[in-house]
Amino acid sequence: MSVRVLLPPRIQGSVPEGRIAILRGRSMGCGWSVMFVSTDDADLARLAPGIEAVLRLVVEQMSTWEPGSAITRFNRAVAGSWLPMPQEFALVLACALHVARASGDALDPTAGALARLWGFGAQGRYNEPGFALPAIDVIASTKQRSGWQKLQVNTQTMQVLQPGGLELDFSAVAKGFAVDEVCRYLRSEGIHHHLVDIGGELRGAGMKPDGQPWWVEVQLPADCKGAVPTRVALHGLAVATSGDYLQGFTADGRSYSHCIDPRSGTPIDNGVCSVTVLHAMCMQADAWSTALMVLGVEAGMALADDEQLAAQWLLHAEGGVTEHCSRAWHALVAEAA
C-alpha cells in the first residue's frame, strides 16, 4: 500500500551533530517521551527534572483529577468569586475561548459538567459501578448552566469570575499545551532539535543527525480500510488527533463517544471517526481537532479552509472509513518524484 508524505512548507536550520537521546515517563494519565539530539551524556540527567517540572505545573493548574488544582478550585468556587489565573492557565483558557468563538461553540471549555454527566469526568466514570445514562431533563439543565459566554476574564488583574455552577475542562487543550511547554523548555536549555510526544500529541523541531526530519505516522483506527497511511515530517509542526475510537463506551446496544457536542449536550453522532490537525502549535492542533470533530466534515471543512487549517477527517463507512482533507492539508502533500 502506498504511503502519503506530508512536508512542512519550509526547511530551516542545519543538520545537527550528536546522537539521539530519549527520556520517557508518565503524566496526565498517559505516557510521554522526548527524543532530542545531544552531544553531552549529562543531558539526560540535566533535562529530566525540568521536563517533569513542566508537566507537574500543567497538572497542578489544569487537571480536574487534582483536588487542589487551579481548575478544581475554580469549579468548586461559590458564585461571584474572582479567582486568580496563573499565566499558563490564562494562555490555555484564551486559546480555548478563541476556538470556541471561531467554531460557533463546537468547543467549549466550560463543558466540564456535561463531560462528567456522560461519565468522562474525574468522578462517576462510565466504567465505574453505578453509572447510568443521563436523563433528557438532566442533560438540558446541565447544558443550561454551561456556556463559555458566562465567563468573565480580567486580563489586567489575571482573574476569572465564577458566575456559579460553571465547570471548566481543559482536556481538549491542556495536553497540547504541555507539549508546547516542554518544547519551550528544551529550547531554553539549548536543545533545538527534538520531538515531544505526550499521549499521541506531538511536536517536532529541527532534525536528526542523519539529516532526516522527525517522521511520525498519523493515527488511524484499527479498521482503517479506505484511509491512506500518512507520514508527516514534524519539522516546525505539531500534530493532534481526536477520535471516537480512543475513548467511549457502549450501553443498551449503542456506542457513545467521549467527544461531547456542547451545543446539544450529548456525545457526537455525526459519523466522524477521527480528525487530525497539523499546526505550528500543539495546543492549537489539539483544540481544533476536537472542534472540527464536533462540527463534522461539511461544516468543519468549510471552517478549516477559512482558517487555513491542515485537517483530515476519517468518516465511518461500510467496511472501513472514507477520508476528507482540507485545502491546507493537500498543500502539504509531497509530490511523487
Tab-separated table of C-alpha atoms in Angstrom:
chain	number	residue	atom	x	y	z
A	1	MET	CA	0.000	0.000	0.000
A	2	SER	CA	1.296	3.463	-0.869
A	3	VAL	CA	2.085	5.952	1.887
A	4	ARG	CA	1.298	9.637	1.663
A	5	VAL	CA	4.025	12.026	2.807
A	6	LEU	CA	3.371	15.481	4.244
A	7	LEU	CA	6.157	18.043	4.334
A	8	PRO	CA	6.378	21.443	6.064
A	9	PRO	CA	6.275	24.493	3.790
A	10	ARG	CA	9.928	25.321	4.520
A	11	ILE	CA	13.056	23.689	5.923
A	12	GLN	CA	15.228	25.800	8.193
A	13	GLY	CA	18.473	25.160	10.053
A	14	SER	CA	21.453	22.890	9.562
A	15	VAL	CA	21.984	19.215	10.319
A	16	PRO	CA	22.979	18.824	13.989
A	17	GLU	CA	25.901	16.855	15.349
A	18	GLY	CA	25.439	14.359	18.156
A	19	ARG	CA	23.260	11.382	18.902
A	20	ILE	CA	19.593	10.857	19.674
A	21	ALA	CA	18.766	10.588	23.368
A	22	ILE	CA	15.381	9.571	24.789
A	23	LEU	CA	13.552	10.403	28.007
A	24	ARG	CA	10.246	8.782	28.985
A	25	GLY	CA	7.698	8.980	31.770
A	26	ARG	CA	4.028	9.272	32.638
A	27	SER	CA	1.842	12.309	33.236
A	28	MET	CA	-1.809	13.297	32.778
A	29	GLY	CA	-2.836	9.657	32.670
A	30	CYS	CA	-0.663	8.801	29.666
A	31	GLY	CA	2.897	8.159	28.633
A	32	TRP	CA	5.256	10.817	27.353
A	33	SER	CA	8.552	10.704	25.522
A	34	VAL	CA	11.140	13.256	24.463
A	35	MET	CA	13.682	12.487	21.748
A	36	PHE	CA	16.434	15.028	21.237
A	37	VAL	CA	19.847	15.433	19.693
A	38	SER	CA	22.530	15.502	22.379
A	39	THR	CA	26.282	15.993	22.416
A	40	ASP	CA	26.627	15.553	26.163
A	41	ASP	CA	25.863	12.375	28.115
A	42	ALA	CA	24.885	14.580	31.066
A	43	ASP	CA	21.882	15.964	29.144
A	44	LEU	CA	19.608	13.111	30.229
A	45	ALA	CA	20.118	13.750	33.930
A	46	ARG	CA	20.087	17.521	33.415
A	47	LEU	CA	16.854	17.751	31.416
A	48	ALA	CA	14.673	15.093	33.072
A	49	PRO	CA	13.847	17.114	36.223
A	50	GLY	CA	12.985	20.196	34.168
A	51	ILE	CA	10.627	18.266	31.900
A	52	GLU	CA	8.957	16.669	34.919
A	53	ALA	CA	8.560	20.107	36.487
A	54	VAL	CA	6.866	21.471	33.357
A	55	LEU	CA	4.401	18.588	33.278
A	56	ARG	CA	3.758	18.820	37.014
A	57	LEU	CA	2.902	22.509	36.668
A	58	VAL	CA	0.329	21.753	33.960
A	59	VAL	CA	-1.279	19.099	36.144
A	60	GLU	CA	-1.296	21.369	39.200
A	61	GLN	CA	-3.096	24.069	37.267
A	62	MET	CA	-5.324	22.234	34.793
A	63	SER	CA	-6.173	18.720	35.997
A	64	THR	CA	-9.725	18.159	37.228
A	65	TRP	CA	-8.387	14.978	38.831
A	66	GLU	CA	-6.313	17.037	41.284
A	67	PRO	CA	-8.382	18.355	44.237
A	68	GLY	CA	-6.033	21.281	44.758
A	69	SER	CA	-5.526	22.325	41.137
A	70	ALA	CA	-6.403	25.815	39.932
A	71	ILE	CA	-9.146	24.462	37.689
A	72	THR	CA	-10.691	22.418	40.512
A	73	ARG	CA	-10.652	25.447	42.805
A	74	PHE	CA	-12.499	27.422	40.131
A	75	ASN	CA	-15.071	24.675	39.608
A	76	ARG	CA	-15.800	24.499	43.355
A	77	ALA	CA	-15.834	28.244	43.982
A	78	VAL	CA	-19.027	29.979	45.082
A	79	ALA	CA	-20.920	32.240	42.709
A	80	GLY	CA	-19.446	35.702	42.369
A	81	SER	CA	-15.891	34.645	43.202
A	82	TRP	CA	-12.987	36.147	41.283
A	83	LEU	CA	-10.150	33.627	41.190
A	84	PRO	CA	-6.510	34.248	40.233
A	85	MET	CA	-5.303	32.799	36.938
A	86	PRO	CA	-1.695	31.620	36.671
A	87	GLN	CA	-0.104	32.678	33.399
A	88	GLU	CA	-0.190	29.191	31.891
A	89	PHE	CA	-3.824	28.691	32.893
A	90	ALA	CA	-4.704	32.004	31.261
A	91	LEU	CA	-2.972	31.045	27.995
A	92	VAL	CA	-4.887	27.767	27.754
A	93	LEU	CA	-8.190	29.457	28.567
A	94	ALA	CA	-7.548	32.144	25.946
A	95	CYS	CA	-6.833	29.512	23.288
A	96	ALA	CA	-9.957	27.542	24.190
A	97	LEU	CA	-12.118	30.674	24.101
A	98	HIS	CA	-10.684	31.686	20.718
A	99	VAL	CA	-11.547	28.294	19.198
A	100	ALA	CA	-14.952	28.362	20.925
A	101	ARG	CA	-15.821	31.663	19.237
A	102	ALA	CA	-14.388	30.723	15.849
A	103	SER	CA	-16.105	27.321	15.790
A	104	GLY	CA	-19.563	28.504	16.842
A	105	ASP	CA	-19.412	26.729	20.233
A	106	ALA	CA	-18.204	23.375	18.855
A	107	LEU	CA	-15.531	23.588	21.547
A	108	ASP	CA	-16.470	24.882	24.985
A	109	PRO	CA	-14.024	24.942	27.909
A	110	THR	CA	-16.983	25.253	30.299
A	111	ALA	CA	-18.499	21.903	29.260
A	112	GLY	CA	-16.932	20.101	32.210
A	113	ALA	CA	-20.288	19.323	33.831
A	114	LEU	CA	-21.517	17.779	30.572
A	115	ALA	CA	-18.411	15.614	30.254
A	116	ARG	CA	-18.841	14.479	33.846
A	117	LEU	CA	-22.536	13.789	33.272
A	118	TRP	CA	-21.655	11.362	30.480
A	119	GLY	CA	-19.027	9.577	32.558
A	120	PHE	CA	-15.933	11.270	31.173
A	121	GLY	CA	-15.004	13.395	34.171
A	122	ALA	CA	-12.796	12.721	37.150
A	123	GLN	CA	-15.688	11.195	39.141
A	124	GLY	CA	-18.622	8.987	38.191
A	125	ARG	CA	-16.785	7.425	35.275
A	126	TYR	CA	-18.720	5.422	32.685
A	127	ASN	CA	-16.778	2.280	33.658
A	128	GLU	CA	-17.496	2.593	37.375
A	129	PRO	CA	-20.324	0.885	39.277
A	130	GLY	CA	-23.497	2.929	39.496
A	131	PHE	CA	-23.059	4.865	36.250
A	132	ALA	CA	-26.272	5.349	34.268
A	133	LEU	CA	-27.077	7.235	31.094
A	134	PRO	CA	-28.321	10.740	31.939
A	135	ALA	CA	-31.970	11.644	31.529
A	136	ILE	CA	-33.019	14.222	28.932
A	137	ASP	CA	-34.074	16.796	31.524
A	138	VAL	CA	-30.773	16.438	33.382
A	139	ILE	CA	-28.859	16.962	30.130
A	140	ALA	CA	-30.910	20.092	29.438
A	141	SER	CA	-30.392	21.568	32.907
A	142	THR	CA	-26.662	20.813	32.837
A	143	LYS	CA	-26.329	22.391	29.412
A	144	GLN	CA	-28.240	25.440	30.650
A	145	ARG	CA	-25.663	26.200	33.344
A	146	SER	CA	-22.738	25.712	30.941
A	147	GLY	CA	-21.553	28.128	28.261
A	148	TRP	CA	-18.271	29.974	27.773
A	149	GLN	CA	-20.197	33.235	27.261
A	150	LYS	CA	-20.864	33.224	31.021
A	151	LEU	CA	-17.162	33.600	31.767
A	152	GLN	CA	-15.685	36.970	32.656
A	153	VAL	CA	-11.924	37.300	32.363
A	154	ASN	CA	-9.945	40.266	33.651
A	155	THR	CA	-6.601	40.224	31.846
A	156	GLN	CA	-5.355	43.204	33.852
A	157	THR	CA	-5.671	41.527	37.236
A	158	MET	CA	-5.309	37.992	35.800
A	159	GLN	CA	-8.563	36.835	37.345
A	160	VAL	CA	-11.606	34.901	36.138
A	161	LEU	CA	-15.135	35.103	37.534
A	162	GLN	CA	-17.057	32.046	38.683
A	163	PRO	CA	-20.674	33.039	37.922
A	164	GLY	CA	-21.983	29.983	39.735
A	165	GLY	CA	-22.000	26.304	38.790
A	166	LEU	CA	-19.661	26.670	35.821
A	167	GLU	CA	-17.181	23.805	35.376
A	168	LEU	CA	-14.061	24.324	33.306
A	169	ASP	CA	-12.500	21.390	31.470
A	170	PHE	CA	-9.245	21.829	29.547
A	171	SER	CA	-8.962	18.214	28.374
A	172	ALA	CA	-9.142	19.313	24.713
A	173	VAL	CA	-6.295	21.806	25.091
A	174	ALA	CA	-4.042	21.106	28.093
A	175	LYS	CA	-2.158	18.128	26.696
A	176	GLY	CA	-1.234	20.056	23.551
A	177	PHE	CA	-0.190	22.997	25.724
A	178	ALA	CA	2.022	20.675	27.766
A	179	VAL	CA	3.744	19.563	24.561
A	180	ASP	CA	4.392	23.200	23.622
A	181	GLU	CA	5.711	23.978	27.098
A	182	VAL	CA	8.140	21.056	27.039
A	183	CYS	CA	9.376	22.252	23.636
A	184	ARG	CA	9.788	25.763	25.047
A	185	TYR	CA	11.768	24.388	27.987
A	186	LEU	CA	14.043	22.377	25.681
A	187	ARG	CA	14.776	25.456	23.591
A	188	SER	CA	15.601	27.419	26.755
A	189	GLU	CA	18.160	24.718	27.554
A	190	GLY	CA	19.755	24.943	24.113
A	191	ILE	CA	18.077	21.786	22.770
A	192	HIS	CA	16.778	22.898	19.373
A	193	HIS	CA	16.396	19.502	17.663
A	194	HIS	CA	13.709	17.462	19.397
A	195	LEU	CA	10.431	15.526	19.175
A	196	VAL	CA	7.973	15.681	22.084
A	197	ASP	CA	5.121	13.171	22.415
A	198	ILE	CA	2.505	13.287	25.184
A	199	GLY	CA	-0.214	10.701	24.759
A	200	GLY	CA	-0.108	10.885	20.963
A	201	GLU	CA	0.043	14.674	20.682
A	202	LEU	CA	3.382	15.512	19.085
A	203	ARG	CA	5.544	18.437	18.071
A	204	GLY	CA	8.921	18.385	16.384
A	205	ALA	CA	11.696	20.902	15.784
A	206	GLY	CA	14.911	20.742	13.827
A	207	MET	CA	16.068	17.396	12.513
A	208	LYS	CA	18.036	14.276	13.357
A	209	PRO	CA	21.798	13.853	12.994
A	210	ASP	CA	21.285	11.912	9.734
A	211	GLY	CA	19.627	14.952	8.169
A	212	GLN	CA	16.144	13.403	8.326
A	213	PRO	CA	13.195	15.182	9.954
A	214	TRP	CA	11.234	13.684	12.833
A	215	TRP	CA	8.896	11.368	10.917
A	216	VAL	CA	5.634	10.308	12.596
A	217	GLU	CA	2.633	8.310	11.433
A	218	VAL	CA	-0.835	9.866	11.569
A	219	GLN	CA	-3.023	7.879	13.948
A	220	LEU	CA	-5.520	5.554	12.281
A	221	PRO	CA	-8.335	3.464	13.757
A	222	ALA	CA	-7.927	-0.310	13.872
A	223	ASP	CA	-10.322	-0.699	10.932
A	224	CYS	CA	-8.722	1.826	8.620
A	225	LYS	CA	-9.699	0.350	5.253
A	226	GLY	CA	-10.111	3.258	2.848
A	227	ALA	CA	-7.611	5.551	4.592
A	228	VAL	CA	-4.194	6.244	3.104
A	229	PRO	CA	-1.357	5.764	5.635
A	230	THR	CA	0.260	9.149	6.152
A	231	ARG	CA	3.743	10.097	7.343
A	232	VAL	CA	4.406	13.644	8.488
A	233	ALA	CA	7.731	15.405	8.805
A	234	LEU	CA	7.385	17.251	12.102
A	235	HIS	CA	9.846	19.999	11.316
A	236	GLY	CA	8.324	23.036	12.995
A	237	LEU	CA	4.954	21.292	13.072
A	238	ALA	CA	2.690	19.664	15.654
A	239	VAL	CA	0.011	17.034	15.135
A	240	ALA	CA	-3.043	16.123	17.230
A	241	THR	CA	-5.794	13.592	16.604
A	242	SER	CA	-9.252	13.344	18.148
A	243	GLY	CA	-11.059	10.074	17.557
A	244	ASP	CA	-14.163	8.287	18.744
A	245	TYR	CA	-12.154	5.061	18.887
A	246	LEU	CA	-9.769	6.491	21.508
A	247	GLN	CA	-12.337	6.556	24.344
A	248	GLY	CA	-16.005	5.714	24.682
A	249	PHE	CA	-18.431	3.078	25.861
A	250	THR	CA	-21.403	1.015	24.726
A	251	ALA	CA	-24.737	0.975	26.560
A	252	ASP	CA	-28.050	-0.567	25.508
A	253	GLY	CA	-26.521	-1.589	22.212
A	254	ARG	CA	-25.353	1.922	21.291
A	255	SER	CA	-21.860	3.412	21.245
A	256	TYR	CA	-21.162	6.719	22.962
A	257	SER	CA	-18.157	8.834	22.050
A	258	HIS	CA	-16.109	10.706	24.656
A	259	CYS	CA	-16.362	13.753	22.380
A	260	ILE	CA	-19.298	15.834	23.669
A	261	ASP	CA	-21.067	18.350	21.452
A	262	PRO	CA	-21.550	21.354	23.779
A	263	ARG	CA	-24.368	22.622	21.565
A	264	SER	CA	-26.558	19.558	22.156
A	265	GLY	CA	-25.073	18.389	25.443
A	266	THR	CA	-24.684	14.853	24.073
A	267	PRO	CA	-21.864	12.747	22.592
A	268	ILE	CA	-21.331	13.345	18.888
A	269	ASP	CA	-23.141	11.089	16.436
A	270	ASN	CA	-22.112	12.593	13.094
A	271	GLY	CA	-20.253	9.694	11.523
A	272	VAL	CA	-16.804	11.144	12.211
A	273	CYS	CA	-14.259	8.542	13.255
A	274	SER	CA	-11.348	10.914	13.762
A	275	VAL	CA	-9.918	14.320	12.924
A	276	THR	CA	-6.208	15.063	12.679
A	277	VAL	CA	-4.878	18.629	12.603
A	278	LEU	CA	-1.399	19.914	11.812
A	279	HIS	CA	-0.363	23.271	13.231
A	280	ALA	CA	2.760	25.091	14.357
A	281	MET	CA	1.434	24.957	17.952
A	282	CYS	CA	0.310	21.688	19.506
A	283	MET	CA	-2.207	23.492	21.737
A	284	GLN	CA	-3.931	24.838	18.641
A	285	ALA	CA	-3.835	21.470	16.881
A	286	ASP	CA	-5.316	19.820	19.987
A	287	ALA	CA	-8.160	22.307	20.363
A	288	TRP	CA	-9.018	22.438	16.658
A	289	SER	CA	-9.058	18.658	16.240
A	290	THR	CA	-11.805	18.480	18.875
A	291	ALA	CA	-13.822	21.379	17.447
A	292	LEU	CA	-13.629	20.039	13.885
A	293	MET	CA	-14.663	16.585	15.052
A	294	VAL	CA	-17.765	18.054	16.674
A	295	LEU	CA	-18.587	20.132	13.590
A	296	GLY	CA	-18.389	17.170	11.238
A	297	VAL	CA	-16.925	17.071	7.773
A	298	GLU	CA	-19.137	19.577	5.916
A	299	ALA	CA	-19.150	22.471	8.379
A	300	GLY	CA	-15.694	21.541	9.654
A	301	MET	CA	-14.143	21.539	6.194
A	302	ALA	CA	-15.555	24.964	5.413
A	303	LEU	CA	-14.189	26.374	8.670
A	304	ALA	CA	-10.803	24.683	8.248
A	305	ASP	CA	-10.452	26.208	4.797
A	306	ASP	CA	-11.429	29.640	6.157
A	307	GLU	CA	-8.896	29.298	8.982
A	308	GLN	CA	-6.267	27.722	6.685
A	309	LEU	CA	-6.045	24.675	8.934
A	310	ALA	CA	-4.441	21.463	7.690
A	311	ALA	CA	-7.050	18.902	8.727
A	312	GLN	CA	-8.044	15.349	7.843
A	313	TRP	CA	-11.404	13.707	8.613
A	314	LEU	CA	-11.986	9.974	8.640
A	315	LEU	CA	-15.665	9.046	8.449
A	316	HIS	CA	-17.220	5.702	9.288
A	317	ALA	CA	-18.172	3.775	6.172
A	318	GLU	CA	-19.208	0.228	5.401
A	319	GLY	CA	-16.129	-1.937	5.805
A	320	GLY	CA	-13.835	0.899	6.851
A	321	VAL	CA	-13.550	4.669	6.579
A	322	THR	CA	-13.648	7.421	3.991
A	323	GLU	CA	-11.229	10.317	4.001
A	324	HIS	CA	-11.751	14.061	3.537
A	325	CYS	CA	-8.967	16.667	3.721
A	326	SER	CA	-8.814	20.453	3.834
A	327	ARG	CA	-7.010	22.533	1.220
A	328	ALA	CA	-4.148	23.262	3.633
A	329	TRP	CA	-3.686	19.525	4.227
A	330	HIS	CA	-3.483	18.857	0.475
A	331	ALA	CA	-0.948	21.694	0.160
A	332	LEU	CA	1.470	19.784	2.422
A	333	VAL	CA	1.344	16.566	0.383
A	334	ALA	CA	4.719	15.920	-1.235
A	335	GLU	CA	4.505	15.275	-4.969
A	336	ALA	CA	5.854	11.940	-6.144
A	337	ALA	CA	9.269	12.122	-7.760
